[in-house]
Amino acid sequence: METSERQSRGLQLLREMLGPEAAEEVRARWRQLSPDFEQYVLEFLAGEIWSRPGLDRKSKSLVTIAALTALGRPQALELNIRMALRNGASEREIVETLLHIAPYAGFPACWEGLTVAHRVFAERDASSDERGSAP
């Protein structure tokens, strides 16, 4: 498969999972750190791995949340919790995923994951409240 095709597919997927505005913001941060990093994420991670058949996006999101929590990667975890919510995961499913990994990844990892998740939930609720109260 052509690089441009993978990159295009990865970009479309990122926009669907984050929303167009948030996707552009995260791409700009990646590009600022390293244009090559942005390219790798779009082509390989989004364009290949996330585009594979076999698991739906919600399931992939929950697996990714578990892995990032176990690895202690709060920045990537926050981004992936946001994507999971757009991919159809409920707050309860995300919390249950985090609780389920506690005996495997450790309770401190679970605690960190729950803290990140609740921050994302609160920000989403606040954003919904702001949109709901707009004239």
JSON list of N, CA and C in Angstrom, two decimals, residues 56-127:
[
{"chain": "A", "resi": 56, "resn": "ASP", "atom": "N", "xyz": [-13.62, -3.97, 16.64]},
{"chain": "A", "resi": 56, "resn": "ASP", "atom": "CA", "xyz": [-14.23, -2.67, 16.37]},
{"chain": "A", "resi": 56, "resn": "ASP", "atom": "C", "xyz": [-13.45, -1.58, 17.10]},
{"chain": "A", "resi": 57, "resn": "ARG", "atom": "N", "xyz": [-13.71, -0.34, 16.76]},
{"chain": "A", "resi": 57, "resn": "ARG", "atom": "CA", "xyz": [-12.95, 0.77, 17.34]},
{"chain": "A", "resi": 57, "resn": "ARG", "atom": "C", "xyz": [-13.13, 0.86, 18.85]},
{"chain": "A", "resi": 58, "resn": "LYS", "atom": "N", "xyz": [-14.31, 0.61, 19.34]},
{"chain": "A", "resi": 58, "resn": "LYS", "atom": "CA", "xyz": [-14.53, 0.68, 20.79]},
{"chain": "A", "resi": 58, "resn": "LYS", "atom": "C", "xyz": [-13.64, -0.35, 21.50]},
{"chain": "A", "resi": 59, "resn": "SER", "atom": "N", "xyz": [-13.61, -1.57, 20.99]},
{"chain": "A", "resi": 59, "resn": "SER", "atom": "CA", "xyz": [-12.77, -2.61, 21.60]},
{"chain": "A", "resi": 59, "resn": "SER", "atom": "C", "xyz": [-11.29, -2.24, 21.53]},
{"chain": "A", "resi": 60, "resn": "LYS", "atom": "N", "xyz": [-10.86, -1.73, 20.39]},
{"chain": "A", "resi": 60, "resn": "LYS", "atom": "CA", "xyz": [-9.46, -1.29, 20.25]},
{"chain": "A", "resi": 60, "resn": "LYS", "atom": "C", "xyz": [-9.15, -0.19, 21.25]},
{"chain": "A", "resi": 61, "resn": "SER", "atom": "N", "xyz": [-10.10, 0.73, 21.43]},
{"chain": "A", "resi": 61, "resn": "SER", "atom": "CA", "xyz": [-9.89, 1.82, 22.39]},
{"chain": "A", "resi": 61, "resn": "SER", "atom": "C", "xyz": [-9.72, 1.29, 23.81]},
{"chain": "A", "resi": 62, "resn": "LEU", "atom": "N", "xyz": [-10.57, 0.34, 24.21]},
{"chain": "A", "resi": 62, "resn": "LEU", "atom": "CA", "xyz": [-10.49, -0.19, 25.57]},
{"chain": "A", "resi": 62, "resn": "LEU", "atom": "C", "xyz": [-9.19, -0.96, 25.79]},
{"chain": "A", "resi": 63, "resn": "VAL", "atom": "N", "xyz": [-8.77, -1.72, 24.79]},
{"chain": "A", "resi": 63, "resn": "VAL", "atom": "CA", "xyz": [-7.49, -2.43, 24.88]},
{"chain": "A", "resi": 63, "resn": "VAL", "atom": "C", "xyz": [-6.34, -1.43, 25.00]},
{"chain": "A", "resi": 64, "resn": "THR", "atom": "N", "xyz": [-6.39, -0.38, 24.22]},
{"chain": "A", "resi": 64, "resn": "THR", "atom": "CA", "xyz": [-5.35, 0.65, 24.24]},
{"chain": "A", "resi": 64, "resn": "THR", "atom": "C", "xyz": [-5.31, 1.36, 25.58]},
{"chain": "A", "resi": 65, "resn": "ILE", "atom": "N", "xyz": [-6.47, 1.66, 26.14]},
{"chain": "A", "resi": 65, "resn": "ILE", "atom": "CA", "xyz": [-6.54, 2.28, 27.47]},
{"chain": "A", "resi": 65, "resn": "ILE", "atom": "C", "xyz": [-5.88, 1.38, 28.50]},
{"chain": "A", "resi": 66, "resn": "ALA", "atom": "N", "xyz": [-6.16, 0.09, 28.44]},
{"chain": "A", "resi": 66, "resn": "ALA", "atom": "CA", "xyz": [-5.54, -0.85, 29.38]},
{"chain": "A", "resi": 66, "resn": "ALA", "atom": "C", "xyz": [-4.02, -0.86, 29.23]},
{"chain": "A", "resi": 67, "resn": "ALA", "atom": "N", "xyz": [-3.55, -0.92, 28.00]},
{"chain": "A", "resi": 67, "resn": "ALA", "atom": "CA", "xyz": [-2.10, -0.97, 27.76]},
{"chain": "A", "resi": 67, "resn": "ALA", "atom": "C", "xyz": [-1.41, 0.30, 28.22]},
{"chain": "A", "resi": 68, "resn": "LEU", "atom": "N", "xyz": [-1.97, 1.45, 27.87]},
{"chain": "A", "resi": 68, "resn": "LEU", "atom": "CA", "xyz": [-1.33, 2.72, 28.25]},
{"chain": "A", "resi": 68, "resn": "LEU", "atom": "C", "xyz": [-1.34, 2.93, 29.75]},
{"chain": "A", "resi": 69, "resn": "THR", "atom": "N", "xyz": [-2.39, 2.47, 30.41]},
{"chain": "A", "resi": 69, "resn": "THR", "atom": "CA", "xyz": [-2.43, 2.57, 31.87]},
{"chain": "A", "resi": 69, "resn": "THR", "atom": "C", "xyz": [-1.36, 1.68, 32.48]},
{"chain": "A", "resi": 70, "resn": "ALA", "atom": "N", "xyz": [-1.26, 0.45, 31.99]},
{"chain": "A", "resi": 70, "resn": "ALA", "atom": "CA", "xyz": [-0.25, -0.47, 32.51]},
{"chain": "A", "resi": 70, "resn": "ALA", "atom": "C", "xyz": [1.16, 0.06, 32.29]},
{"chain": "A", "resi": 71, "resn": "LEU", "atom": "N", "xyz": [1.37, 0.75, 31.18]},
{"chain": "A", "resi": 71, "resn": "LEU", "atom": "CA", "xyz": [2.69, 1.29, 30.87]},
{"chain": "A", "resi": 71, "resn": "LEU", "atom": "C", "xyz": [2.97, 2.63, 31.55]},
{"chain": "A", "resi": 72, "resn": "GLY", "atom": "N", "xyz": [1.94, 3.21, 32.17]},
{"chain": "A", "resi": 72, "resn": "GLY", "atom": "CA", "xyz": [2.13, 4.49, 32.85]},
{"chain": "A", "resi": 72, "resn": "GLY", "atom": "C", "xyz": [2.36, 5.64, 31.88]},
{"chain": "A", "resi": 73, "resn": "ARG", "atom": "N", "xyz": [1.52, 5.73, 30.87]},
{"chain": "A", "resi": 73, "resn": "ARG", "atom": "CA", "xyz": [1.65, 6.77, 29.84]},
{"chain": "A", "resi": 73, "resn": "ARG", "atom": "C", "xyz": [0.44, 7.71, 29.88]},
{"chain": "A", "resi": 74, "resn": "PRO", "atom": "N", "xyz": [0.37, 8.61, 30.89]},
{"chain": "A", "resi": 74, "resn": "PRO", "atom": "CA", "xyz": [-0.84, 9.42, 31.08]},
{"chain": "A", "resi": 74, "resn": "PRO", "atom": "C", "xyz": [-1.17, 10.36, 29.93]},
{"chain": "A", "resi": 75, "resn": "GLN", "atom": "N", "xyz": [-0.19, 10.89, 29.24]},
{"chain": "A", "resi": 75, "resn": "GLN", "atom": "CA", "xyz": [-0.47, 11.81, 28.13]},
{"chain": "A", "resi": 75, "resn": "GLN", "atom": "C", "xyz": [-1.18, 11.09, 27.00]},
{"chain": "A", "resi": 76, "resn": "ALA", "atom": "N", "xyz": [-0.65, 9.94, 26.60]},
{"chain": "A", "resi": 76, "resn": "ALA", "atom": "CA", "xyz": [-1.30, 9.15, 25.55]},
{"chain": "A", "resi": 76, "resn": "ALA", "atom": "C", "xyz": [-2.62, 8.57, 26.05]},
{"chain": "A", "resi": 77, "resn": "LEU", "atom": "N", "xyz": [-2.68, 8.24, 27.33]},
{"chain": "A", "resi": 77, "resn": "LEU", "atom": "CA", "xyz": [-3.91, 7.71, 27.91]},
{"chain": "A", "resi": 77, "resn": "LEU", "atom": "C", "xyz": [-5.03, 8.73, 27.79]},
{"chain": "A", "resi": 78, "resn": "GLU", "atom": "N", "xyz": [-4.75, 9.98, 28.13]},
{"chain": "A", "resi": 78, "resn": "GLU", "atom": "CA", "xyz": [-5.77, 11.03, 28.04]},
{"chain": "A", "resi": 78, "resn": "GLU", "atom": "C", "xyz": [-6.32, 11.13, 26.61]},
{"chain": "A", "resi": 79, "resn": "LEU", "atom": "N", "xyz": [-5.44, 11.17, 25.64]},
{"chain": "A", "resi": 79, "resn": "LEU", "atom": "CA", "xyz": [-5.86, 11.25, 24.24]},
{"chain": "A", "resi": 79, "resn": "LEU", "atom": "C", "xyz": [-6.73, 10.05, 23.87]},
{"chain": "A", "resi": 80, "resn": "ASN", "atom": "N", "xyz": [-6.32, 8.86, 24.30]},
{"chain": "A", "resi": 80, "resn": "ASN", "atom": "CA", "xyz": [-7.05, 7.66, 23.93]},
{"chain": "A", "resi": 80, "resn": "ASN", "atom": "C", "xyz": [-8.37, 7.51, 24.68]},
{"chain": "A", "resi": 81, "resn": "ILE", "atom": "N", "xyz": [-8.49, 8.07, 25.87]},
{"chain": "A", "resi": 81, "resn": "ILE", "atom": "CA", "xyz": [-9.78, 8.09, 26.55]},
{"chain": "A", "resi": 81, "resn": "ILE", "atom": "C", "xyz": [-10.74, 8.99, 25.77]},
{"chain": "A", "resi": 82, "resn": "ARG", "atom": "N", "xyz": [-10.25, 10.12, 25.30]},
{"chain": "A", "resi": 82, "resn": "ARG", "atom": "CA", "xyz": [-11.09, 11.01, 24.47]},
{"chain": "A", "resi": 82, "resn": "ARG", "atom": "C", "xyz": [-11.56, 10.27, 23.21]},
{"chain": "A", "resi": 83, "resn": "MET", "atom": "N", "xyz": [-10.65, 9.54, 22.59]},
{"chain": "A", "resi": 83, "resn": "MET", "atom": "CA", "xyz": [-11.01, 8.78, 21.39]},
{"chain": "A", "resi": 83, "resn": "MET", "atom": "C", "xyz": [-12.00, 7.68, 21.73]},
{"chain": "A", "resi": 84, "resn": "ALA", "atom": "N", "xyz": [-11.81, 7.01, 22.85]},
{"chain": "A", "resi": 84, "resn": "ALA", "atom": "CA", "xyz": [-12.71, 5.92, 23.24]},
{"chain": "A", "resi": 84, "resn": "ALA", "atom": "C", "xyz": [-14.14, 6.43, 23.39]},
{"chain": "A", "resi": 85, "resn": "LEU", "atom": "N", "xyz": [-14.30, 7.58, 23.99]},
{"chain": "A", "resi": 85, "resn": "LEU", "atom": "CA", "xyz": [-15.64, 8.15, 24.14]},
{"chain": "A", "resi": 85, "resn": "LEU", "atom": "C", "xyz": [-16.28, 8.41, 22.78]},
{"chain": "A", "resi": 86, "resn": "ARG", "atom": "N", "xyz": [-15.51, 8.90, 21.83]},
{"chain": "A", "resi": 86, "resn": "ARG", "atom": "CA", "xyz": [-16.03, 9.12, 20.47]},
{"chain": "A", "resi": 86, "resn": "ARG", "atom": "C", "xyz": [-16.23, 7.80, 19.73]},
{"chain": "A", "resi": 87, "resn": "ASN", "atom": "N", "xyz": [-15.51, 6.76, 20.14]},
{"chain": "A", "resi": 87, "resn": "ASN", "atom": "CA", "xyz": [-15.64, 5.45, 19.51]},
{"chain": "A", "resi": 87, "resn": "ASN", "atom": "C", "xyz": [-16.76, 4.61, 20.12]},
{"chain": "A", "resi": 88, "resn": "GLY", "atom": "N", "xyz": [-17.54, 5.21, 21.02]},
{"chain": "A", "resi": 88, "resn": "GLY", "atom": "CA", "xyz": [-18.71, 4.52, 21.55]},
{"chain": "A", "resi": 88, "resn": "GLY", "atom": "C", "xyz": [-18.55, 3.92, 22.93]},
{"chain": "A", "resi": 89, "resn": "ALA", "atom": "N", "xyz": [-17.39, 4.04, 23.54]},
{"chain": "A", "resi": 89, "resn": "ALA", "atom": "CA", "xyz": [-17.21, 3.52, 24.90]},
{"chain": "A", "resi": 89, "resn": "ALA", "atom": "C", "xyz": [-17.89, 4.47, 25.89]},
{"chain": "A", "resi": 90, "resn": "SER", "atom": "N", "xyz": [-18.53, 3.89, 26.87]},
{"chain": "A", "resi": 90, "resn": "SER", "atom": "CA", "xyz": [-19.16, 4.70, 27.91]},
{"chain": "A", "resi": 90, "resn": "SER", "atom": "C", "xyz": [-18.14, 4.98, 29.02]},
{"chain": "A", "resi": 91, "resn": "GLU", "atom": "N", "xyz": [-18.45, 5.96, 29.83]},
{"chain": "A", "resi": 91, "resn": "GLU", "atom": "CA", "xyz": [-17.59, 6.23, 30.98]},
{"chain": "A", "resi": 91, "resn": "GLU", "atom": "C", "xyz": [-17.48, 4.98, 31.85]},
{"chain": "A", "resi": 92, "resn": "ARG", "atom": "N", "xyz": [-18.59, 4.29, 32.04]},
{"chain": "A", "resi": 92, "resn": "ARG", "atom": "CA", "xyz": [-18.58, 3.08, 32.87]},
{"chain": "A", "resi": 92, "resn": "ARG", "atom": "C", "xyz": [-17.66, 2.01, 32.28]},
{"chain": "A", "resi": 93, "resn": "GLU", "atom": "N", "xyz": [-17.72, 1.81, 30.97]},
{"chain": "A", "resi": 93, "resn": "GLU", "atom": "CA", "xyz": [-16.85, 0.81, 30.34]},
{"chain": "A", "resi": 93, "resn": "GLU", "atom": "C", "xyz": [-15.38, 1.18, 30.50]},
{"chain": "A", "resi": 94, "resn": "ILE", "atom": "N", "xyz": [-15.07, 2.44, 30.41]},
{"chain": "A", "resi": 94, "resn": "ILE", "atom": "CA", "xyz": [-13.69, 2.89, 30.59]},
{"chain": "A", "resi": 94, "resn": "ILE", "atom": "C", "xyz": [-13.24, 2.64, 32.02]},
{"chain": "A", "resi": 95, "resn": "VAL", "atom": "N", "xyz": [-14.07, 3.01, 32.98]},
{"chain": "A", "resi": 95, "resn": "VAL", "atom": "CA", "xyz": [-13.73, 2.79, 34.39]},
{"chain": "A", "resi": 95, "resn": "VAL", "atom": "C", "xyz": [-13.59, 1.30, 34.67]},
{"chain": "A", "resi": 96, "resn": "GLU", "atom": "N", "xyz": [-14.49, 0.48, 34.15]},
{"chain": "A", "resi": 96, "resn": "GLU", "atom": "CA", "xyz": [-14.40, -0.97, 34.37]},
{"chain": "A", "resi": 96, "resn": "GLU", "atom": "C", "xyz": [-13.14, -1.56, 33.75]},
{"chain": "A", "resi": 97, "resn": "THR", "atom": "N", "xyz": [-12.73, -1.05, 32.60]},
{"chain": "A", "resi": 97, "resn": "THR", "atom": "CA", "xyz": [-11.48, -1.49, 31.98]},
{"chain": "A", "resi": 97, "resn": "THR", "atom": "C", "xyz": [-10.31, -1.20, 32.91]},
{"chain": "A", "resi": 98, "resn": "LEU", "atom": "N", "xyz": [-10.30, 0.00, 33.47]},
{"chain": "A", "resi": 98, "resn": "LEU", "atom": "CA", "xyz": [-9.22, 0.39, 34.39]},
{"chain": "A", "resi": 98, "resn": "LEU", "atom": "C", "xyz": [-9.24, -0.45, 35.66]},
{"chain": "A", "resi": 99, "resn": "LEU", "atom": "N", "xyz": [-10.42, -0.69, 36.21]},
{"chain": "A", "resi": 99, "resn": "LEU", "atom": "CA", "xyz": [-10.51, -1.52, 37.41]},
{"chain": "A", "resi": 99, "resn": "LEU", "atom": "C", "xyz": [-10.07, -2.95, 37.13]},
{"chain": "A", "resi": 100, "resn": "HIS", "atom": "N", "xyz": [-10.43, -3.46, 35.95]},
{"chain": "A", "resi": 100, "resn": "HIS", "atom": "CA", "xyz": [-10.08, -4.83, 35.60]},
{"chain": "A", "resi": 100, "resn": "HIS", "atom": "C", "xyz": [-8.57, -5.06, 35.55]},
{"chain": "A", "resi": 101, "resn": "ILE", "atom": "N", "xyz": [-7.82, -4.06, 35.14]},
{"chain": "A", "resi": 101, "resn": "ILE", "atom": "CA", "xyz": [-6.38, -4.27, 35.02]},
{"chain": "A", "resi": 101, "resn": "ILE", "atom": "C", "xyz": [-5.62, -4.04, 36.32]},
{"chain": "A", "resi": 102, "resn": "ALA", "atom": "N", "xyz": [-6.30, -3.56, 37.36]},
{"chain": "A", "resi": 102, "resn": "ALA", "atom": "CA", "xyz": [-5.61, -3.26, 38.62]},
{"chain": "A", "resi": 102, "resn": "ALA", "atom": "C", "xyz": [-4.77, -4.43, 39.14]},
{"chain": "A", "resi": 103, "resn": "PRO", "atom": "N", "xyz": [-5.31, -5.66, 39.19]},
{"chain": "A", "resi": 103, "resn": "PRO", "atom": "CA", "xyz": [-4.47, -6.75, 39.72]},
{"chain": "A", "resi": 103, "resn": "PRO", "atom": "C", "xyz": [-3.34, -7.16, 38.77]},
{"chain": "A", "resi": 104, "resn": "TYR", "atom": "N", "xyz": [-3.46, -6.81, 37.51]},
{"chain": "A", "resi": 104, "resn": "TYR", "atom": "CA", "xyz": [-2.44, -7.17, 36.53]},
{"chain": "A", "resi": 104, "resn": "TYR", "atom": "C", "xyz": [-1.37, -6.10, 36.39]},
{"chain": "A", "resi": 105, "resn": "ALA", "atom": "N", "xyz": [-1.79, -4.85, 36.35]},
{"chain": "A", "resi": 105, "resn": "ALA", "atom": "CA", "xyz": [-0.86, -3.73, 36.14]},
{"chain": "A", "resi": 105, "resn": "ALA", "atom": "C", "xyz": [-0.45, -3.06, 37.44]},
{"chain": "A", "resi": 106, "resn": "GLY", "atom": "N", "xyz": [-1.21, -3.31, 38.50]},
{"chain": "A", "resi": 106, "resn": "GLY", "atom": "CA", "xyz": [-0.93, -2.69, 39.79]},
{"chain": "A", "resi": 106, "resn": "GLY", "atom": "C", "xyz": [-1.97, -1.63, 40.13]},
{"chain": "A", "resi": 107, "resn": "PHE", "atom": "N", "xyz": [-2.25, -1.53, 41.40]},
{"chain": "A", "resi": 107, "resn": "PHE", "atom": "CA", "xyz": [-3.24, -0.56, 41.86]},
{"chain": "A", "resi": 107, "resn": "PHE", "atom": "C", "xyz": [-2.79, 0.88, 41.64]},
{"chain": "A", "resi": 108, "resn": "PRO", "atom": "N", "xyz": [-1.49, 1.20, 41.78]},
{"chain": "A", "resi": 108, "resn": "PRO", "atom": "CA", "xyz": [-1.08, 2.58, 41.48]},
{"chain": "A", "resi": 108, "resn": "PRO", "atom": "C", "xyz": [-1.34, 2.94, 40.01]},
{"chain": "A", "resi": 109, "resn": "ALA", "atom": "N", "xyz": [-1.12, 2.01, 39.10]},
{"chain": "A", "resi": 109, "resn": "ALA", "atom": "CA", "xyz": [-1.40, 2.27, 37.68]},
{"chain": "A", "resi": 109, "resn": "ALA", "atom": "C", "xyz": [-2.89, 2.50, 37.46]},
{"chain": "A", "resi": 110, "resn": "CYS", "atom": "N", "xyz": [-3.70, 1.68, 38.11]},
{"chain": "A", "resi": 110, "resn": "CYS", "atom": "CA", "xyz": [-5.15, 1.84, 38.02]},
{"chain": "A", "resi": 110, "resn": "CYS", "atom": "C", "xyz": [-5.56, 3.21, 38.56]},
{"chain": "A", "resi": 111, "resn": "TRP", "atom": "N", "xyz": [-5.02, 3.59, 39.68]},
{"chain": "A", "resi": 111, "resn": "TRP", "atom": "CA", "xyz": [-5.34, 4.89, 40.30]},
{"chain": "A", "resi": 111, "resn": "TRP", "atom": "C", "xyz": [-5.00, 6.03, 39.34]},
{"chain": "A", "resi": 112, "resn": "GLU", "atom": "N", "xyz": [-3.82, 5.96, 38.76]},
{"chain": "A", "resi": 112, "resn": "GLU", "atom": "CA", "xyz": [-3.42, 6.99, 37.78]},
{"chain": "A", "resi": 112, "resn": "GLU", "atom": "C", "xyz": [-4.39, 7.02, 36.60]},
{"chain": "A", "resi": 113, "resn": "GLY", "atom": "N", "xyz": [-4.74, 5.84, 36.10]},
{"chain": "A", "resi": 113, "resn": "GLY", "atom": "CA", "xyz": [-5.67, 5.76, 34.98]},
{"chain": "A", "resi": 113, "resn": "GLY", "atom": "C", "xyz": [-7.04, 6.33, 35.33]},
{"chain": "A", "resi": 114, "resn": "LEU", "atom": "N", "xyz": [-7.53, 6.01, 36.51]},
{"chain": "A", "resi": 114, "resn": "LEU", "atom": "CA", "xyz": [-8.83, 6.55, 36.95]},
{"chain": "A", "resi": 114, "resn": "LEU", "atom": "C", "xyz": [-8.77, 8.06, 37.09]},
{"chain": "A", "resi": 115, "resn": "THR", "atom": "N", "xyz": [-7.66, 8.56, 37.58]},
{"chain": "A", "resi": 115, "resn": "THR", "atom": "CA", "xyz": [-7.49, 10.01, 37.73]},
{"chain": "A", "resi": 115, "resn": "THR", "atom": "C", "xyz": [-7.55, 10.70, 36.37]},
{"chain": "A", "resi": 116, "resn": "VAL", "atom": "N", "xyz": [-6.84, 10.15, 35.41]},
{"chain": "A", "resi": 116, "resn": "VAL", "atom": "CA", "xyz": [-6.85, 10.72, 34.05]},
{"chain": "A", "resi": 116, "resn": "VAL", "atom": "C", "xyz": [-8.25, 10.63, 33.46]},
{"chain": "A", "resi": 117, "resn": "ALA", "atom": "N", "xyz": [-8.89, 9.48, 33.61]},
{"chain": "A", "resi": 117, "resn": "ALA", "atom": "CA", "xyz": [-10.24, 9.29, 33.06]},
{"chain": "A", "resi": 117, "resn": "ALA", "atom": "C", "xyz": [-11.22, 10.30, 33.64]},
{"chain": "A", "resi": 118, "resn": "HIS", "atom": "N", "xyz": [-11.20, 10.46, 34.94]},
{"chain": "A", "resi": 118, "resn": "HIS", "atom": "CA", "xyz": [-12.16, 11.38, 35.56]},
{"chain": "A", "resi": 118, "resn": "HIS", "atom": "C", "xyz": [-11.88, 12.83, 35.16]},
{"chain": "A", "resi": 119, "resn": "ARG", "atom": "N", "xyz": [-10.63, 13.16, 34.90]},
{"chain": "A", "resi": 119, "resn": "ARG", "atom": "CA", "xyz": [-10.32, 14.50, 34.41]},
{"chain": "A", "resi": 119, "resn": "ARG", "atom": "C", "xyz": [-10.93, 14.71, 33.02]},
{"chain": "A", "resi": 120, "resn": "VAL", "atom": "N", "xyz": [-10.80, 13.70, 32.16]},
{"chain": "A", "resi": 120, "resn": "VAL", "atom": "CA", "xyz": [-11.38, 13.78, 30.82]},
{"chain": "A", "resi": 120, "resn": "VAL", "atom": "C", "xyz": [-12.90, 13.87, 30.91]},
{"chain": "A", "resi": 121, "resn": "PHE", "atom": "N", "xyz": [-13.51, 13.05, 31.77]},
{"chain": "A", "resi": 121, "resn": "PHE", "atom": "CA", "xyz": [-14.97, 13.08, 31.92]},
{"chain": "A", "resi": 121, "resn": "PHE", "atom": "C", "xyz": [-15.43, 14.45, 32.38]},
{"chain": "A", "resi": 122, "resn": "ALA", "atom": "N", "xyz": [-14.73, 15.02, 33.35]},
{"chain": "A", "resi": 122, "resn": "ALA", "atom": "CA", "xyz": [-15.11, 16.34, 33.89]},
{"chain": "A", "resi": 122, "resn": "ALA", "atom": "C", "xyz": [-14.98, 17.43, 32.83]},
{"chain": "A", "resi": 123, "resn": "GLU", "atom": "N", "xyz": [-13.91, 17.37, 32.05]},
{"chain": "A", "resi": 123, "resn": "GLU", "atom": "CA", "xyz": [-13.72, 18.36, 30.98]},
{"chain": "A", "resi": 123, "resn": "GLU", "atom": "C", "xyz": [-14.81, 18.23, 29.93]},
{"chain": "A", "resi": 124, "resn": "ARG", "atom": "N", "xyz": [-15.18, 17.00, 29.62]},
{"chain": "A", "resi": 124, "resn": "ARG", "atom": "CA", "xyz": [-16.24, 16.78, 28.63]},
{"chain": "A", "resi": 124, "resn": "ARG", "atom": "C", "xyz": [-17.57, 17.29, 29.16]},
{"chain": "A", "resi": 125, "resn": "ASP", "atom": "N", "xyz": [-17.85, 17.02, 30.44]},
{"chain": "A", "resi": 125, "resn": "ASP", "atom": "CA", "xyz": [-19.10, 17.50, 31.05]},
{"chain": "A", "resi": 125, "resn": "ASP", "atom": "C", "xyz": [-19.14, 19.02, 31.07]},
{"chain": "A", "resi": 126, "resn": "ALA", "atom": "N", "xyz": [-18.02, 19.64, 31.41]},
{"chain": "A", "resi": 126, "resn": "ALA", "atom": "CA", "xyz": [-17.96, 21.11, 31.45]},
{"chain": "A", "resi": 126, "resn": "ALA", "atom": "C", "xyz": [-18.16, 21.68, 30.05]},
{"chain": "A", "resi": 127, "resn": "SER", "atom": "N", "xyz": [-17.58, 21.05, 29.05]},
{"chain": "A", "resi": 127, "resn": "SER", "atom": "CA", "xyz": [-17.73, 21.50, 27.67]},
{"chain": "A", "resi": 127, "resn": "SER", "atom": "C", "xyz": [-19.18, 21.35, 27.23]}
]
